[in-house]
Coordinates of C-alpha atoms and ligand atoms in Angstrom, one line a residue:
M1 CA 116.8 142.8 67.8
T2 CA 114.9 139.6 67.9
L3 CA 111.5 138.7 66.7
F4 CA 109.8 136.1 68.9
R5 CA 107.1 134.3 67.0
G6 CA 104.3 132.3 68.6
T7 CA 101.0 132.3 70.4
F8 CA 101.2 134.7 73.3
L9 CA 98.8 134.7 76.3
D10 CA 98.7 137.4 79.0
T11 CA 96.4 139.4 81.3
P12 CA 97.2 143.1 81.0
D13 CA 93.7 143.9 82.2
D14 CA 92.7 142.6 85.6
P15 CA 90.1 139.8 85.2
F16 CA 88.9 140.5 88.8
T17 CA 87.5 143.8 87.4
G18 CA 86.3 142.5 84.0
G19 CA 89.6 142.1 82.1
R20 CA 89.8 139.2 79.6
L21 CA 92.6 136.9 78.5
R22 CA 94.6 138.4 75.7
A23 CA 95.5 135.7 73.2
E24 CA 97.2 136.3 69.9
Q25 CA 98.0 133.4 67.6
D26 CA 100.8 133.5 65.1
A27 CA 101.8 136.8 66.6
A28 CA 105.3 138.4 67.2
L29 CA 107.0 140.5 69.8
L30 CA 110.0 142.6 68.7
V31 CA 112.5 142.7 71.5
R32 CA 115.6 145.0 71.7
D33 CA 117.8 145.2 74.7
G34 CA 115.5 143.0 76.6
V35 CA 112.5 145.3 76.1
I36 CA 109.4 144.6 74.0
R37 CA 109.4 147.4 71.3
A38 CA 106.5 146.3 69.2
R39 CA 103.9 143.6 68.9
G40 CA 101.5 142.4 66.2
G41 CA 100.8 139.7 63.7
Y42 CA 103.9 137.8 62.7
A43 CA 103.5 138.4 59.0
D44 CA 103.3 142.1 59.4
L45 CA 106.1 142.5 61.9
H46 CA 108.4 140.2 59.9
R47 CA 107.7 142.3 56.8
Q48 CA 108.6 145.5 58.6
H49 CA 111.8 143.9 60.1
P50 CA 112.9 141.3 57.6
Q51 CA 116.5 141.3 58.8
E52 CA 115.9 140.5 62.4
E53 CA 116.6 137.1 63.9
V54 CA 113.4 135.0 64.4
V55 CA 112.9 132.7 67.4
D56 CA 110.1 130.5 66.3
L57 CA 108.0 129.3 69.3
S58 CA 105.0 128.1 67.2
G59 CA 103.4 124.9 68.4
G60 CA 103.2 125.8 72.1
F61 CA 102.1 128.8 74.2
V62 CA 104.2 131.7 75.4
L63 CA 103.3 133.0 78.8
P64 CA 104.8 135.8 80.8
G65 CA 107.4 134.5 83.3
F66 CA 105.8 133.7 86.6
V67 CA 106.2 136.0 89.6
D68 CA 106.5 134.0 92.9
T69 CA 105.7 136.4 95.8
H70 CA 106.7 134.0 98.6
V71 CA 109.3 131.3 98.4
H72 CA 112.0 130.2 100.9
F73 CA 115.5 129.9 99.6
P74 CA 116.8 127.6 102.4
Q75 CA 113.9 125.1 102.1
V76 CA 114.3 123.6 98.6
R77 CA 115.7 120.4 100.0
V78 CA 112.9 119.8 102.5
I79 CA 109.9 120.0 100.2
G80 CA 107.6 117.2 101.0
G81 CA 107.6 117.3 104.8
L82 CA 104.0 116.2 104.8
G83 CA 101.8 115.4 107.8
L84 CA 102.7 118.2 110.3
P85 CA 100.9 121.5 111.2
L86 CA 102.9 124.7 110.9
L87 CA 104.7 125.0 114.2
D88 CA 105.7 121.3 114.3
W89 CA 106.8 121.4 110.7
L90 CA 109.0 124.4 111.4
D91 CA 110.6 122.7 114.4
Q92 CA 111.1 119.3 112.9
C93 CA 111.5 119.9 109.2
A94 CA 112.3 123.5 108.1
L95 CA 114.4 125.0 110.9
P96 CA 116.9 122.2 111.2
E97 CA 117.6 122.6 107.5
E98 CA 117.8 126.4 107.8
A99 CA 120.4 125.9 110.5
R100 CA 122.6 124.0 108.0
L101 CA 123.0 127.1 106.0
A102 CA 125.5 128.4 108.5
D103 CA 127.9 126.4 106.4
P104 CA 128.7 128.5 103.4
A105 CA 129.5 125.5 101.2
Y106 CA 126.2 124.0 102.0
A107 CA 124.4 127.3 101.4
K108 CA 126.0 127.5 98.0
G109 CA 124.7 124.1 97.0
V110 CA 121.2 125.1 98.2
A111 CA 121.3 128.4 96.3
T112 CA 122.1 126.5 93.1
D113 CA 119.3 124.0 93.6
F114 CA 116.9 126.9 94.5
V115 CA 117.5 129.2 91.6
R116 CA 117.4 126.2 89.2
G117 CA 114.1 125.1 90.7
L118 CA 112.5 128.6 90.2
V119 CA 113.7 129.1 86.7
G120 CA 112.9 125.5 85.7
A121 CA 109.3 126.2 86.7
G122 CA 109.0 129.3 84.5
T123 CA 109.5 131.7 87.3
T124 CA 111.5 134.8 86.3
T125 CA 110.8 137.1 89.3
A126 CA 110.5 136.2 93.0
L127 CA 110.3 137.7 96.4
V128 CA 112.6 135.3 98.2
F129 CA 112.6 134.6 101.9
G130 CA 116.4 134.5 102.6
S131 CA 118.4 132.8 105.3
H132 CA 119.2 133.7 108.9
F133 CA 122.9 133.8 107.9
A134 CA 124.1 136.8 106.1
P135 CA 126.8 134.9 104.0
A136 CA 124.1 132.6 102.8
V137 CA 122.0 135.6 101.7
D138 CA 125.0 136.8 99.8
T139 CA 125.1 133.4 98.1
V140 CA 121.5 133.5 96.9
F141 CA 121.9 137.0 95.6
A142 CA 125.0 136.0 93.8
E143 CA 123.5 132.9 92.2
A144 CA 120.4 134.8 91.1
A145 CA 122.7 137.4 89.5
R146 CA 124.7 134.8 87.8
V147 CA 121.6 133.2 86.2
G148 CA 119.8 136.5 85.7
L149 CA 116.9 135.8 87.9
R150 CA 115.0 138.9 89.2
I151 CA 114.9 138.6 93.0
T152 CA 114.0 140.7 96.0
S153 CA 115.4 139.1 99.2
G154 CA 117.0 139.8 102.5
L155 CA 118.3 138.5 105.8
V156 CA 115.7 136.6 107.9
V157 CA 115.7 137.7 111.5
S158 CA 114.4 136.3 114.7
D159 CA 115.3 136.8 118.4
R160 CA 113.0 134.5 120.3
L161 CA 111.2 131.2 120.5
I162 CA 113.0 129.3 117.7
R163 CA 116.2 127.3 117.9
D164 CA 119.1 129.2 119.4
D165 CA 121.4 128.9 116.4
L166 CA 119.0 130.9 114.3
L167 CA 118.6 133.9 116.7
T168 CA 120.2 137.3 116.4
D169 CA 119.7 140.6 118.3
P170 CA 118.4 144.0 117.1
D171 CA 121.9 145.6 116.7
R172 CA 123.4 142.7 114.8
A173 CA 120.2 142.4 112.6
R174 CA 120.4 146.1 111.8
E175 CA 124.1 146.0 111.0
E176 CA 124.0 142.8 108.8
S177 CA 120.9 143.9 107.0
L178 CA 122.2 147.3 106.1
A179 CA 125.5 145.7 104.9
L180 CA 123.6 143.3 102.7
A181 CA 121.4 146.0 101.3
D182 CA 124.5 148.0 100.6
R183 CA 126.0 145.2 98.6
W184 CA 122.8 144.1 96.7
H185 CA 119.9 146.6 96.7
G186 CA 119.5 148.1 93.2
I187 CA 122.4 146.1 91.8
G188 CA 121.4 144.6 88.5
R189 CA 118.0 143.0 89.1
A190 CA 118.4 142.6 92.9
R191 CA 116.5 144.4 95.5
Y192 CA 116.5 144.2 99.3
A193 CA 113.6 143.0 101.5
V194 CA 113.5 143.5 105.2
T195 CA 112.4 140.1 106.5
P196 CA 111.5 139.3 110.1
R197 CA 110.5 135.6 110.2
F198 CA 107.2 136.2 111.9
T199 CA 106.0 138.1 114.9
L200 CA 106.1 134.9 116.9
S201 CA 109.9 134.8 116.7
C202 CA 110.5 138.6 116.8
T203 CA 110.5 141.0 119.8
D204 CA 109.3 144.5 119.4
D205 CA 112.9 145.7 119.7
L206 CA 113.8 143.5 116.7
L207 CA 110.8 144.8 114.7
A208 CA 111.9 148.3 115.5
A209 CA 115.3 147.5 114.1
C210 CA 113.6 146.2 111.0
A211 CA 111.8 149.5 110.7
D212 CA 115.2 151.3 110.9
V213 CA 116.5 149.3 108.0
L214 CA 113.4 149.8 106.0
G215 CA 113.7 153.6 106.5
A216 CA 117.4 153.6 105.6
V217 CA 117.1 151.7 102.3
P218 CA 114.9 153.6 99.8
G219 CA 112.8 151.2 97.7
A220 CA 113.4 148.2 100.0
M221 CA 110.4 145.9 100.5
F222 CA 109.0 144.4 103.6
T223 CA 107.9 140.8 103.8
S224 CA 106.9 138.4 106.5
H225 CA 104.2 135.9 107.5
V226 CA 100.7 136.6 108.8
N227 CA 97.7 134.7 110.1
E228 CA 98.7 131.4 108.8
N229 CA 97.7 128.9 111.5
S230 CA 95.3 129.2 114.4
R231 CA 97.7 128.1 117.1
E232 CA 100.4 130.5 115.7
I233 CA 97.9 133.4 115.8
E234 CA 97.0 132.7 119.4
V235 CA 100.6 132.8 120.5
V236 CA 101.2 136.0 118.5
E237 CA 98.2 137.7 120.0
E238 CA 99.3 136.6 123.5
L239 CA 102.8 137.9 123.0
S240 CA 102.0 141.2 121.3
G241 CA 98.7 142.1 122.8
C242 CA 97.2 143.1 119.4
D243 CA 96.1 141.5 116.2
Y244 CA 98.7 140.0 113.8
V245 CA 98.7 142.7 111.1
T246 CA 98.9 145.4 113.8
S247 CA 102.0 143.7 115.3
Y248 CA 103.8 144.8 112.1
D249 CA 101.9 148.0 111.4
R250 CA 102.5 149.6 114.8
H251 CA 106.2 149.6 113.8
G252 CA 105.4 151.3 110.4
L253 CA 106.2 148.1 108.5
V254 CA 103.0 147.8 106.5
G255 CA 102.8 149.8 103.3
A256 CA 102.6 149.6 99.5
G257 CA 106.0 147.8 99.5
T258 CA 104.8 145.1 101.8
V259 CA 103.9 141.5 101.0
L260 CA 102.6 139.3 103.8
A261 CA 102.3 135.6 103.2
H262 CA 99.2 133.5 103.9
N263 CA 96.6 135.5 105.7
V264 CA 94.3 132.5 105.9
H265 CA 92.5 133.6 109.1
P266 CA 92.3 137.5 109.0
T267 CA 89.8 139.6 110.9
D268 CA 87.8 142.2 109.0
P269 CA 89.7 145.1 110.7
E270 CA 93.0 143.5 109.6
L271 CA 91.8 143.3 106.0
A272 CA 90.7 146.9 106.2
L273 CA 94.1 147.9 107.5
L274 CA 96.0 146.0 104.8
A275 CA 93.8 147.6 102.1
A276 CA 94.3 151.1 103.6
R277 CA 98.0 150.6 103.6
G278 CA 98.0 149.2 100.0
A279 CA 99.9 146.1 101.2
G280 CA 99.8 142.8 99.2
V281 CA 99.1 139.3 100.4
A282 CA 100.9 136.2 98.9
H283 CA 98.4 133.4 98.7
C284 CA 100.2 130.1 99.0
A285 CA 97.6 127.5 98.3
S286 CA 99.5 124.2 98.3
S287 CA 101.3 125.1 101.5
N288 CA 98.0 126.0 103.2
A289 CA 96.6 122.7 102.2
A290 CA 99.7 120.6 103.0
L291 CA 100.1 122.1 106.5
G292 CA 96.3 122.0 107.1
S293 CA 96.4 125.7 107.7
G294 CA 93.0 126.4 106.2
L295 CA 91.2 127.7 103.1
F296 CA 92.2 131.1 101.9
P297 CA 89.4 133.7 102.0
L298 CA 90.0 135.3 98.6
A299 CA 86.5 136.7 98.4
R300 CA 86.9 138.6 101.7
H301 CA 90.3 140.0 100.5
R302 CA 88.6 141.1 97.2
A303 CA 85.7 142.6 99.1
H304 CA 88.1 144.7 101.2
G305 CA 90.2 145.7 98.2
V306 CA 93.4 143.8 99.4
R307 CA 95.8 143.0 96.7
V308 CA 96.5 139.3 96.3
A309 CA 99.2 137.5 94.3
M310 CA 100.5 134.0 94.4
G311 CA 103.4 132.3 96.2
S312 CA 104.8 128.8 96.1
D313 CA 105.9 128.9 99.7
V314 CA 108.6 126.2 99.0
G315 CA 109.3 124.2 101.1
A316 CA 105.9 124.0 102.9
G317 CA 104.5 124.4 99.5
T318 CA 104.8 121.3 97.4
G319 CA 106.9 122.6 94.5
F320 CA 108.0 125.6 92.5
S321 CA 105.4 125.5 89.8
L322 CA 102.8 128.3 89.9
L323 CA 100.8 126.1 87.5
K324 CA 100.3 123.7 90.4
E325 CA 99.7 126.7 92.8
G326 CA 97.1 128.0 90.4
L327 CA 95.3 124.7 90.3
Q328 CA 95.4 124.4 94.1
A329 CA 94.1 128.0 94.4
Y330 CA 91.2 127.1 92.2
V331 CA 90.5 124.0 94.2
T332 CA 90.6 125.9 97.4
Q333 CA 87.9 128.3 96.2
Q334 CA 85.8 125.4 95.0
L335 CA 86.0 123.8 98.5
L336 CA 84.8 127.0 100.1
G337 CA 81.5 126.7 98.3
E338 CA 79.3 129.8 98.6
A339 CA 82.1 131.6 100.4
G340 CA 84.6 130.9 97.6
H341 CA 85.6 133.2 94.7
P342 CA 85.1 131.3 91.4
L343 CA 88.4 131.4 89.5
T344 CA 88.8 131.0 85.8
P345 CA 92.1 130.1 84.0
T346 CA 92.4 133.8 83.2
H347 CA 92.3 134.7 87.0
L348 CA 95.0 132.1 87.7
L349 CA 97.3 133.5 85.0
H350 CA 96.8 137.0 86.3
L351 CA 97.5 135.9 89.9
A352 CA 100.7 134.1 88.8
T353 CA 102.0 137.0 86.6
R354 CA 100.6 140.5 86.5
A355 CA 99.2 140.5 90.1
G356 CA 102.6 139.4 91.4
A357 CA 104.5 142.1 89.4
E358 CA 102.2 144.7 90.8
A359 CA 102.5 143.4 94.4
L360 CA 106.3 143.7 94.1
G361 CA 106.1 147.2 92.6
L362 CA 107.4 145.9 89.3
G363 CA 104.2 146.4 87.3
S364 CA 105.8 148.8 84.8
A365 CA 108.6 146.4 84.1
V366 CA 107.2 142.9 84.0
G367 CA 104.0 140.8 84.3
D368 CA 102.6 140.9 80.8
F369 CA 103.6 141.4 77.1
C370 CA 102.7 145.0 76.7
V371 CA 105.0 147.2 74.6
G372 CA 107.6 148.7 77.0
R373 CA 107.8 145.7 79.3
R374 CA 110.9 143.5 79.7
F375 CA 110.6 140.3 77.8
D376 CA 110.4 137.8 80.7
A377 CA 108.7 134.8 79.2
Q378 CA 108.3 131.0 79.2
W379 CA 107.4 128.7 76.4
I380 CA 105.0 125.9 77.4
K381 CA 105.6 123.1 75.0
P382 CA 104.9 119.6 76.3
A383 CA 106.5 116.5 75.0
P384 CA 104.5 114.8 72.2
S385 CA 101.6 112.6 73.2
T386 CA 101.7 113.5 76.8
P387 CA 98.2 114.3 78.3
L388 CA 99.0 118.0 78.2
D389 CA 100.1 117.8 74.6
V390 CA 96.9 116.0 73.7
G391 CA 94.8 118.5 75.7
L392 CA 96.4 121.5 74.0
T393 CA 96.0 120.0 70.6
H394 CA 92.3 119.5 71.2
A395 CA 91.7 122.7 73.2
A396 CA 88.5 124.5 72.2
D397 CA 90.1 128.0 72.5
P398 CA 93.0 129.7 74.3
T399 CA 91.2 130.0 77.6
N400 CA 90.5 126.2 77.5
A401 CA 94.2 125.6 76.6
L402 CA 95.2 127.7 79.6
A403 CA 92.9 125.6 81.8
K404 CA 94.7 122.5 80.6
M405 CA 98.0 124.1 81.4
F406 CA 97.0 124.7 85.0
A407 CA 95.4 121.3 85.3
L408 CA 98.2 119.2 83.8
G409 CA 101.3 121.4 83.4
T410 CA 104.6 120.8 85.3
P411 CA 108.1 122.2 85.1
A412 CA 108.8 119.5 82.5
D413 CA 106.5 121.3 80.1
V414 CA 108.4 124.6 80.4
R415 CA 110.7 124.2 77.4
S416 CA 112.5 127.6 77.5
V417 CA 112.6 130.6 79.7
W418 CA 113.8 134.2 78.9
I419 CA 114.6 137.1 81.2
E420 CA 115.0 140.4 79.5
G421 CA 115.2 138.7 76.2
E422 CA 118.1 136.4 77.2
P423 CA 117.5 132.6 77.3
V424 CA 118.0 131.4 80.9
N425 CA 118.0 127.8 80.1
T426 CA 119.4 127.0 76.6
P427 CA 116.7 126.7 74.0
D428 CA 117.0 124.1 71.3
P429 CA 119.5 125.4 68.7
H430 CA 117.1 124.6 65.9
L431 CA 114.7 127.2 67.2
V432 CA 116.9 130.1 66.2
G433 CA 116.7 130.6 62.5
Ligands
ZN501 ZN1 106.7 131.1 104.2

């Protein structure tokens, strides 16, 4: 067993319904076989377990590992394609890169970059938009398994309106998806996600094939995009003759195991439908800003009872850090004025951890530091004298410290990451004593 000592911050109670930040200083978590078995003051727990190894994380803050509910594996190398709206960005920036993943050697390099980017940002669980090429999807599952990252991913499918080399057909989509699910779903920490790119690029026959796969793989998730950009929405409505959420729902694809990214421009009936189905929405704030997609209507989602979590949307998003996404989410709500939902640092932490775990159906496993959860964690410990270090040293209280982490924190401040109690990047040897 291992005794992790430090200041632990988490959000077991939903701040959107009155929950407060849980902050315990000089506390300890007792971890055995990757699971938190006990928590309490360090002095007490150490007295009860004097023989156990102590990992001393004093002097920084320990947060639950982040849960990224929308991130594209093939796009790590095209982050920063600024200056284009969604459909032009896809044509000119994202999809040419996605086509390169037809080459398995290229895909392997991208998978390495991608998994390193996620873990380096303190992300320990992710719903990953895969590749259009099945061997590349194998590669990202394999790399995540090698590192220990908890991912849910799948084959991305499309059969119209995007470049030819990314298109498939319903039979091939069904066959390749089922084969991938057979190889990876439920193996270690991997799970399968049925992943049509978006209605714009998927015929009804292809969405029906997606429904077949979803029905054939118990516990699989469903993920796609929805209501991101006004032009995109017009095309989808023209092609499908219904609203965007219904274009998925009429195939039985919207349920409790569904996460749809963006939803920047939903109608009230769509929000009501998402709430009735128990589906989640991945809010991708930096992507929405960078592509000029719009300002996310969080208050309307809350009013309808739609679950919301956070996604980086790399590579339209501007990086892997959910600290940055949190800050951008906060800014977005500020810019909405009266229509915005005021967000505290506690809301941001909840959106980046607990809400994501719940949206992915992993709420009993990860997302906070309650006894019984897997110890997925990150230690925020900035370099001495950096603005974040100065800010944390002078923080008025833990909530204020958390605000500074969201305002100033970057992956460089994530000193160590653990998944199920195992260090993912090597911690400093002097920490173990
Ligand atoms: Zn996306």
